[in-house]
mmCIF file of C-alpha atoms in Angstrom:
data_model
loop_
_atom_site.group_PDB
_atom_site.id
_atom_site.type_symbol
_atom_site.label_atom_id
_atom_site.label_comp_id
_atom_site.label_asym_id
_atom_site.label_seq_id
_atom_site.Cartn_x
_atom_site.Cartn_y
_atom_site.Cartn_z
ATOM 1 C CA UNK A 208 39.984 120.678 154.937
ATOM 2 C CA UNK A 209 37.231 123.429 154.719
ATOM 3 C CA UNK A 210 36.859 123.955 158.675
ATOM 4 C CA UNK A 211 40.849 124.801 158.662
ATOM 5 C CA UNK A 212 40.219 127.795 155.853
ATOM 6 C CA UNK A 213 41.611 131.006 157.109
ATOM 7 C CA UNK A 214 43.123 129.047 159.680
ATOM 8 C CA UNK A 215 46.633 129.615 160.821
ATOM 9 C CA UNK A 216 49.179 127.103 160.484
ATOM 10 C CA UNK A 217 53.074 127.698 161.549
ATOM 11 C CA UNK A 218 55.257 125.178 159.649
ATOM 12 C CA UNK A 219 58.638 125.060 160.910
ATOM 13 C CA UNK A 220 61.951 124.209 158.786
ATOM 14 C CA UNK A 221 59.932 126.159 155.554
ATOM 15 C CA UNK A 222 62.383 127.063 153.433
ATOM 16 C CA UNK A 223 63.209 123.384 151.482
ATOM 17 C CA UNK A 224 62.436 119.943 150.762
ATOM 18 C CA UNK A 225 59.338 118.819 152.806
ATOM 19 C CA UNK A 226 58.857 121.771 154.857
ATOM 20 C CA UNK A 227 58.443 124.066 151.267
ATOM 21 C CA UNK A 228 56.133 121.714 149.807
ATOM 22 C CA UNK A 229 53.706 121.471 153.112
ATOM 23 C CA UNK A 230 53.610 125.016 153.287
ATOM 24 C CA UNK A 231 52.624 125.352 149.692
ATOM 25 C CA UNK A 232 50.360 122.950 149.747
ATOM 26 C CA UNK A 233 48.597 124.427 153.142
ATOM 27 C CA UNK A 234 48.583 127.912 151.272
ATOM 28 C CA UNK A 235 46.525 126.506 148.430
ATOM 29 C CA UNK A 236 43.894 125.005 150.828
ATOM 30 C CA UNK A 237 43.507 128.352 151.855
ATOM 31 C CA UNK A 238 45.370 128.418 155.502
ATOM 32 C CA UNK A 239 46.952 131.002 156.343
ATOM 33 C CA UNK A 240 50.611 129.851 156.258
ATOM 34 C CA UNK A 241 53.739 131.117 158.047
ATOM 35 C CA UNK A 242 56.757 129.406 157.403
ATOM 36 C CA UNK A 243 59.761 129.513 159.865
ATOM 37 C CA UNK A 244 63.188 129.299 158.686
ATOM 38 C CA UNK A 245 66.589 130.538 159.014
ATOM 39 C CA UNK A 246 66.872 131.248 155.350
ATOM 40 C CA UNK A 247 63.556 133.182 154.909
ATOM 41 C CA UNK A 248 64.589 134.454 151.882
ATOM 42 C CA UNK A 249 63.637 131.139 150.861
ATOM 43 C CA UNK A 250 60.190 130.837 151.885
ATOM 44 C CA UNK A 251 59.495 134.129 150.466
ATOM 45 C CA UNK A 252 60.330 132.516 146.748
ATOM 46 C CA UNK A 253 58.413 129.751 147.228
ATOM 47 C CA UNK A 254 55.139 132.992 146.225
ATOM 48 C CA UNK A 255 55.959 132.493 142.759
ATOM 49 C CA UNK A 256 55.394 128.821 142.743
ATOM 50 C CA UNK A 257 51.838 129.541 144.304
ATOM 51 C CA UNK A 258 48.751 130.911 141.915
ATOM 52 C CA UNK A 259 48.382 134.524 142.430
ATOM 53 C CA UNK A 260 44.560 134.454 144.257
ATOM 54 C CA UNK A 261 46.482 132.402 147.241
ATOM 55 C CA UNK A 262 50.413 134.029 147.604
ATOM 56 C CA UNK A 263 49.086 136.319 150.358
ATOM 57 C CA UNK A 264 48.258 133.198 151.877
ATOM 58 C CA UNK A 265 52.364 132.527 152.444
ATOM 59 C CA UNK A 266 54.368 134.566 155.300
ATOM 60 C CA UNK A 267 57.998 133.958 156.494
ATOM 61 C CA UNK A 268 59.239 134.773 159.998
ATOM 62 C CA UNK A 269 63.104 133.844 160.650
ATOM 63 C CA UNK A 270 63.714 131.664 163.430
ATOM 64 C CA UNK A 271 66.499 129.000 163.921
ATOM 65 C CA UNK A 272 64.271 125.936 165.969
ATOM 66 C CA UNK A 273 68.048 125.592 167.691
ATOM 67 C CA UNK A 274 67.337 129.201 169.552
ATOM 68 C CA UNK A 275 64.781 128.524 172.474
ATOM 69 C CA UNK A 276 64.405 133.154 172.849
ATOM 70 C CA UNK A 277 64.151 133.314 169.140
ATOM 71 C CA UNK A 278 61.085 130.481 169.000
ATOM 72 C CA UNK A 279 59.396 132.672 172.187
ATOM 73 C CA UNK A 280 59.608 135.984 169.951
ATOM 74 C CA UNK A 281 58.734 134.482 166.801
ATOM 75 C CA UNK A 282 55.436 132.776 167.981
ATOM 76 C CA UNK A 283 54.770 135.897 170.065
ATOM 77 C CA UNK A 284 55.068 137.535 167.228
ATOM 78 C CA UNK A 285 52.725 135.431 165.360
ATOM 79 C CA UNK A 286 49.858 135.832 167.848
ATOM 80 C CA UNK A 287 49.873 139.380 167.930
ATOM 81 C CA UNK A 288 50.051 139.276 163.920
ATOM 82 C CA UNK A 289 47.786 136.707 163.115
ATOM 83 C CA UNK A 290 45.737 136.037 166.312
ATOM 84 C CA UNK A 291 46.935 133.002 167.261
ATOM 85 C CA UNK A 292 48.505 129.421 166.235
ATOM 86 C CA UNK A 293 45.842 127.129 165.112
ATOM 87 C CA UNK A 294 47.713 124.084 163.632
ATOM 88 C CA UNK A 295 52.014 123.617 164.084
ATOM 89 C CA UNK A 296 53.306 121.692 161.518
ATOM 90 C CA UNK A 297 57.273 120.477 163.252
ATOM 91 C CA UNK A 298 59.016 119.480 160.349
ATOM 92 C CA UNK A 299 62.792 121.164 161.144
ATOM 93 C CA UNK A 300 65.479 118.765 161.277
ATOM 94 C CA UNK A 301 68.980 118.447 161.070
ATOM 95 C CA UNK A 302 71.156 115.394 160.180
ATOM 96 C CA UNK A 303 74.630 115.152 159.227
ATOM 97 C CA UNK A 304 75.197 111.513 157.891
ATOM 98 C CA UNK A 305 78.926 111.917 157.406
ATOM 99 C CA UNK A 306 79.910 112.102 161.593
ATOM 100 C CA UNK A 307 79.528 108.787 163.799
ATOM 101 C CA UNK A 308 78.702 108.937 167.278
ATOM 102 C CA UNK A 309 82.191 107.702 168.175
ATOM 103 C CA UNK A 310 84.023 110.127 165.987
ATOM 104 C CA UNK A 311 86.128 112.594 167.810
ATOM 105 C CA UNK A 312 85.062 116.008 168.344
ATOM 106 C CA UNK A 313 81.306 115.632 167.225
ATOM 107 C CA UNK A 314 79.706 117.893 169.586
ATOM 108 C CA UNK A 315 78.800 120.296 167.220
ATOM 109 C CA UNK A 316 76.786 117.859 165.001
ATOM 110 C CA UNK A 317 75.370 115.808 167.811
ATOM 111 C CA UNK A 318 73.797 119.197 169.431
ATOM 112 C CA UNK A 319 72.102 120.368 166.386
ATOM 113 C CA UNK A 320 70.759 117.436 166.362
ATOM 114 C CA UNK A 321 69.063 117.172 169.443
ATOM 115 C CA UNK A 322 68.356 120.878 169.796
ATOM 116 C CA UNK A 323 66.997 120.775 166.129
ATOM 117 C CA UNK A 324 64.894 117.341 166.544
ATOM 118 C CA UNK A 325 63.668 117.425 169.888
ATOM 119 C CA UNK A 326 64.167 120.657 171.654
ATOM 120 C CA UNK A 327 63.061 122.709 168.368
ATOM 121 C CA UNK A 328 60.445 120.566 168.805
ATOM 122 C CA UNK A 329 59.359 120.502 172.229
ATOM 123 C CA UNK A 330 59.450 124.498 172.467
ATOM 124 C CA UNK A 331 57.403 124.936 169.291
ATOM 125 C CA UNK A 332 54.547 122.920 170.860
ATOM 126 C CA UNK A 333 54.909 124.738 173.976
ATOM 127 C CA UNK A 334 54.410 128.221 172.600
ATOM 128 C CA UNK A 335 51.537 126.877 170.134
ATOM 129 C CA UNK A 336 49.697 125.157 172.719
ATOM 130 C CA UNK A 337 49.700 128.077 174.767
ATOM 131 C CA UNK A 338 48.065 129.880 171.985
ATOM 132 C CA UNK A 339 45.668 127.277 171.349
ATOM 133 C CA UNK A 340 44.519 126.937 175.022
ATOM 134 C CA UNK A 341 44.101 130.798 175.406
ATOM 135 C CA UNK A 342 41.794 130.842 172.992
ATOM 136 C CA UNK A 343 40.473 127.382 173.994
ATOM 137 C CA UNK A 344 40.894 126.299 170.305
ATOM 138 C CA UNK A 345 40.957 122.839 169.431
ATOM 139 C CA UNK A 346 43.628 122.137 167.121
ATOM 140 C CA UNK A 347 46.254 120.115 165.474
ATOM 141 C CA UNK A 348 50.657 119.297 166.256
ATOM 142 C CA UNK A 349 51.808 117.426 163.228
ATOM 143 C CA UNK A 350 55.683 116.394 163.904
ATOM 144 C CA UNK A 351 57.577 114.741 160.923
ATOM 145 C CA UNK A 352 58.937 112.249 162.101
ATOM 146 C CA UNK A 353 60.766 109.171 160.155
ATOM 147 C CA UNK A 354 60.545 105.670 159.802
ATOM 148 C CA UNK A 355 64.153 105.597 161.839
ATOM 149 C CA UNK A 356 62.210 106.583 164.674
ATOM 150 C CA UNK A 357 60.652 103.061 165.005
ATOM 151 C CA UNK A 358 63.412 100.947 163.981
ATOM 152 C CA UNK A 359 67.190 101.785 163.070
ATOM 153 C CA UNK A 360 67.668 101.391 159.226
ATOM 154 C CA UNK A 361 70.613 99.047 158.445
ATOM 155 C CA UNK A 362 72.465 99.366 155.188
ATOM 156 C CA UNK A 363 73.674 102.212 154.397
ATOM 157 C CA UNK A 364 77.360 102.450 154.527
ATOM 158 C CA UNK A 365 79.386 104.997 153.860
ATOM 159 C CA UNK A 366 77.116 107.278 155.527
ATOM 160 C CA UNK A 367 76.260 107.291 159.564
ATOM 161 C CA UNK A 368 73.030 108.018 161.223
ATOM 162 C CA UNK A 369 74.550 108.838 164.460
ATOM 163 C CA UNK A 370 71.961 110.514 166.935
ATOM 164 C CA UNK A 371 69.171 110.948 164.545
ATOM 165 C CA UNK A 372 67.425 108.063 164.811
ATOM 166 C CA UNK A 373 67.633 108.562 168.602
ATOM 167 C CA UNK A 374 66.162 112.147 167.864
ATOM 168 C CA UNK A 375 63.277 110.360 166.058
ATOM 169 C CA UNK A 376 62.451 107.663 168.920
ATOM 170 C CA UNK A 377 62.256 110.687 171.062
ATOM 171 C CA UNK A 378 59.731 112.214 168.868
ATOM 172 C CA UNK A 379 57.316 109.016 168.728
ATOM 173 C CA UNK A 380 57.727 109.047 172.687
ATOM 174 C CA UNK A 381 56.724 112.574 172.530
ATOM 175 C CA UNK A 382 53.889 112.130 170.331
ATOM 176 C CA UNK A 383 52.341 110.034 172.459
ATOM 177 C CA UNK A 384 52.929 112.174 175.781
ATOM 178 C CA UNK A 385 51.084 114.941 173.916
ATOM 179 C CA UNK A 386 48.440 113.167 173.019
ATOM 180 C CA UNK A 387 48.568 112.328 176.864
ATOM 181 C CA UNK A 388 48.764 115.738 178.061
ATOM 182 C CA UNK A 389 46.475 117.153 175.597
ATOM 183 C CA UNK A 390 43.768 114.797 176.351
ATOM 184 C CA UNK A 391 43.616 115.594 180.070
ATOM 185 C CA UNK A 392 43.222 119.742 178.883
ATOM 186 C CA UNK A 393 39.895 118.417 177.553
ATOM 187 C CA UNK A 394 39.507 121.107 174.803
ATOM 188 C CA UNK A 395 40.239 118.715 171.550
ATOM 189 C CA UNK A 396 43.813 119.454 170.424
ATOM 190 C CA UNK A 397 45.117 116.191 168.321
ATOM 191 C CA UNK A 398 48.283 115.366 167.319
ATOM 192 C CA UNK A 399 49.835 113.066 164.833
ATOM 193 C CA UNK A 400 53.342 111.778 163.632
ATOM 194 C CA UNK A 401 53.563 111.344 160.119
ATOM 195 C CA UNK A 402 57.155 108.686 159.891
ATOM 196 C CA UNK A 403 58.360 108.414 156.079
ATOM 197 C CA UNK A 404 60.726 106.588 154.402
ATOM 198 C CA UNK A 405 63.385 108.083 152.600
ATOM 199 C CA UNK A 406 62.087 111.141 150.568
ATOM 200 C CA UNK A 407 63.383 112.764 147.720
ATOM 201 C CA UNK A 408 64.545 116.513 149.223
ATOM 202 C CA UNK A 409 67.747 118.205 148.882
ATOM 203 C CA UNK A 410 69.257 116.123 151.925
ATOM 204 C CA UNK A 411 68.624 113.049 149.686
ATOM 205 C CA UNK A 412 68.400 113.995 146.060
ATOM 206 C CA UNK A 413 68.589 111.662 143.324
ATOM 207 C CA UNK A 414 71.771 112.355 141.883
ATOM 208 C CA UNK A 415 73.447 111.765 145.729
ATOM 209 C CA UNK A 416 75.594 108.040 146.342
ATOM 210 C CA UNK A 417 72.311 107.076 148.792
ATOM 211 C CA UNK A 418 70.271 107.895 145.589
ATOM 212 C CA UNK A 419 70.780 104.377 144.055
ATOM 213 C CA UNK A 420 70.331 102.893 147.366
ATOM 214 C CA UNK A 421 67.001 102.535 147.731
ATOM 215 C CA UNK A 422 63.487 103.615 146.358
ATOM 216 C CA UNK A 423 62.352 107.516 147.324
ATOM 217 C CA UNK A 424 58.500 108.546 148.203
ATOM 218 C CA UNK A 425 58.690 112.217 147.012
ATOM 219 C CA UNK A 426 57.111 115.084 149.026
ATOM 220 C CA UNK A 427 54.041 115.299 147.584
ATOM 221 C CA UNK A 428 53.305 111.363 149.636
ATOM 222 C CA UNK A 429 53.679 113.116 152.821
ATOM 223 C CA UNK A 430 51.763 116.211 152.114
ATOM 224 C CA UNK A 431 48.749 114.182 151.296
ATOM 225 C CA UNK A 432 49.712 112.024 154.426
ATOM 226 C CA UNK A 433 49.565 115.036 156.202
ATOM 227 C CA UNK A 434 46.192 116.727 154.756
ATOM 228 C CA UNK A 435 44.538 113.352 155.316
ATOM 229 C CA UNK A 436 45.299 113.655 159.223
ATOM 230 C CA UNK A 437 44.224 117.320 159.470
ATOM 231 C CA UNK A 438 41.013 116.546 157.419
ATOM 232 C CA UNK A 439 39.778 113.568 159.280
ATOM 233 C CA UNK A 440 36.486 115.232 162.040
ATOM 234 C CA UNK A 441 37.358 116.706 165.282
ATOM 235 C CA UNK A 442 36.663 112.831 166.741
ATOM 236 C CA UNK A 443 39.292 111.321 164.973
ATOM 237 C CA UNK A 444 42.833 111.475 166.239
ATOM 238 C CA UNK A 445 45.406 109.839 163.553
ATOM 239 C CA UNK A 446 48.134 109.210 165.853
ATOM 240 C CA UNK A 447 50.623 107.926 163.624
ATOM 241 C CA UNK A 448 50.795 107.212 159.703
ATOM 242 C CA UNK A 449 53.833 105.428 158.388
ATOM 243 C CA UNK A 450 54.790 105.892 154.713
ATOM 244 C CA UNK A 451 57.242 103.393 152.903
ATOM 245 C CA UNK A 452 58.138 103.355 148.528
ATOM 246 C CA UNK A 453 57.071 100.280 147.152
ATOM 247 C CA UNK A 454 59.730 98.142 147.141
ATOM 248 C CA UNK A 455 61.837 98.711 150.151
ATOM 249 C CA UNK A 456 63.842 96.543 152.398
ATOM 250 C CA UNK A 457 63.980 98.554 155.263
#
């Protein structure tokens, strides 16, 4: 991780749950952090979790991944700010397991979905690529993606997946057209999909009725999933890592 010191990394959907904890974790690697989020207020608290030498480390911009404008002002922002986008950690994503794709009037949830999971996603990279390429910097897309976006996970009545794991199949698909498209620029920009299982956040806490379900990895297995990918030399591109608990059926 030493060559990405003082680097800047934009994580996206900061404020909780995986997003918080990759942030953190960047910060005290000493990256330069900036967290997007529509409740900033959150990333902000997540300082006093950090040790003191490394809270300037953390910054917060607000910025709903839904909003295509506000993602062009926020990473405009960044770059005049910070210089530039050296590593975009996607991680927003939205899923509401209680609607099924043949309930009536689901628009609402089926939208956030897609604009959250794919769109979010796909205008994020734009604007950081662009960045990256102006400055001919070679550096790294992570997208956090899920195991549902390989196979459809059976067994878990009451609750509904709906579009999500469609929104996840789209973002393995996407991977690997960036890793197309990036390749042909010829300046050594990677990018890697990190899938877990089911993880321990707020949308899946313990105490929930999918908590006794099935085994959890907690956040901390995909932040080190993560910082292996990043740390591996400029040769190496980790395309995909797939993270299941011990244990699981799915």
């Amino acid at each position: 991780m030493n060559r990405w010191v003082k680097k800047i990394a934009v994580v996206t959907g900061a404020s909780a749950g995986i997003g918080a904890a990759i942030a953190k974790d960047l910060a005290k690697a000493g990256m330069i952090v900036v967290g997007l989020a529509r409740r900033v207020e959150k990333v902000e608290e997540l300082k006093n979790d950090l040790p003191e030498d490394v809270r300037q480390n953390l910054h917060s911009a607000k910025c709903d991944v839904m909003k295509e404008e506000e993602i062009i002002k926020t990473f405009a922002w960044i770059v005049e700010k910070f210089g530039g986008v050296d590593v975009l950690i996607n991680n927003a994503g939205f899923l509401d397991h209680s609607v099924r794709l043949i309930d009536e009037e689901n628009s609402s949830t089926i939208l956030n979905t897609i604009h959250t999971n794919i769109l979010g996603l796909i205008f994020c990279t734009r604007e950081a690529f662009k960045s990256m390429k102006k400055r001919c910097f070679a550096g790294h897309v992570i997208n956090v993606n899920s195991i549902s976006g390989h196979s459809v996970p059976q067994k878990i009545d009451p609750f509904t997946l709906n579009a999500y794991p469609a929104s996840k199949f789209a973002m393995t698909a996407l991977t690997e057209m960036y890793r197309q498209e990036f390749s042909k620029e010829n300046f050594g920009v990677r990018v890697t999909s990190v899938s877990p299982g089911i993880v321990r956040t707020e949308m899946a806490p313990i105490d929930s009725p999918i908590g006794g379900m099935f085994p959890f990895l907690e956040v901390q297995d995909v932040c080190d999933a993560l910082r292996y990918a990043l740390a591996t030399p400029p040769r190496v591109n980790v395309q995909e890592i797939m993270l299941k608990p011990l244990g699981a059926d799915y």
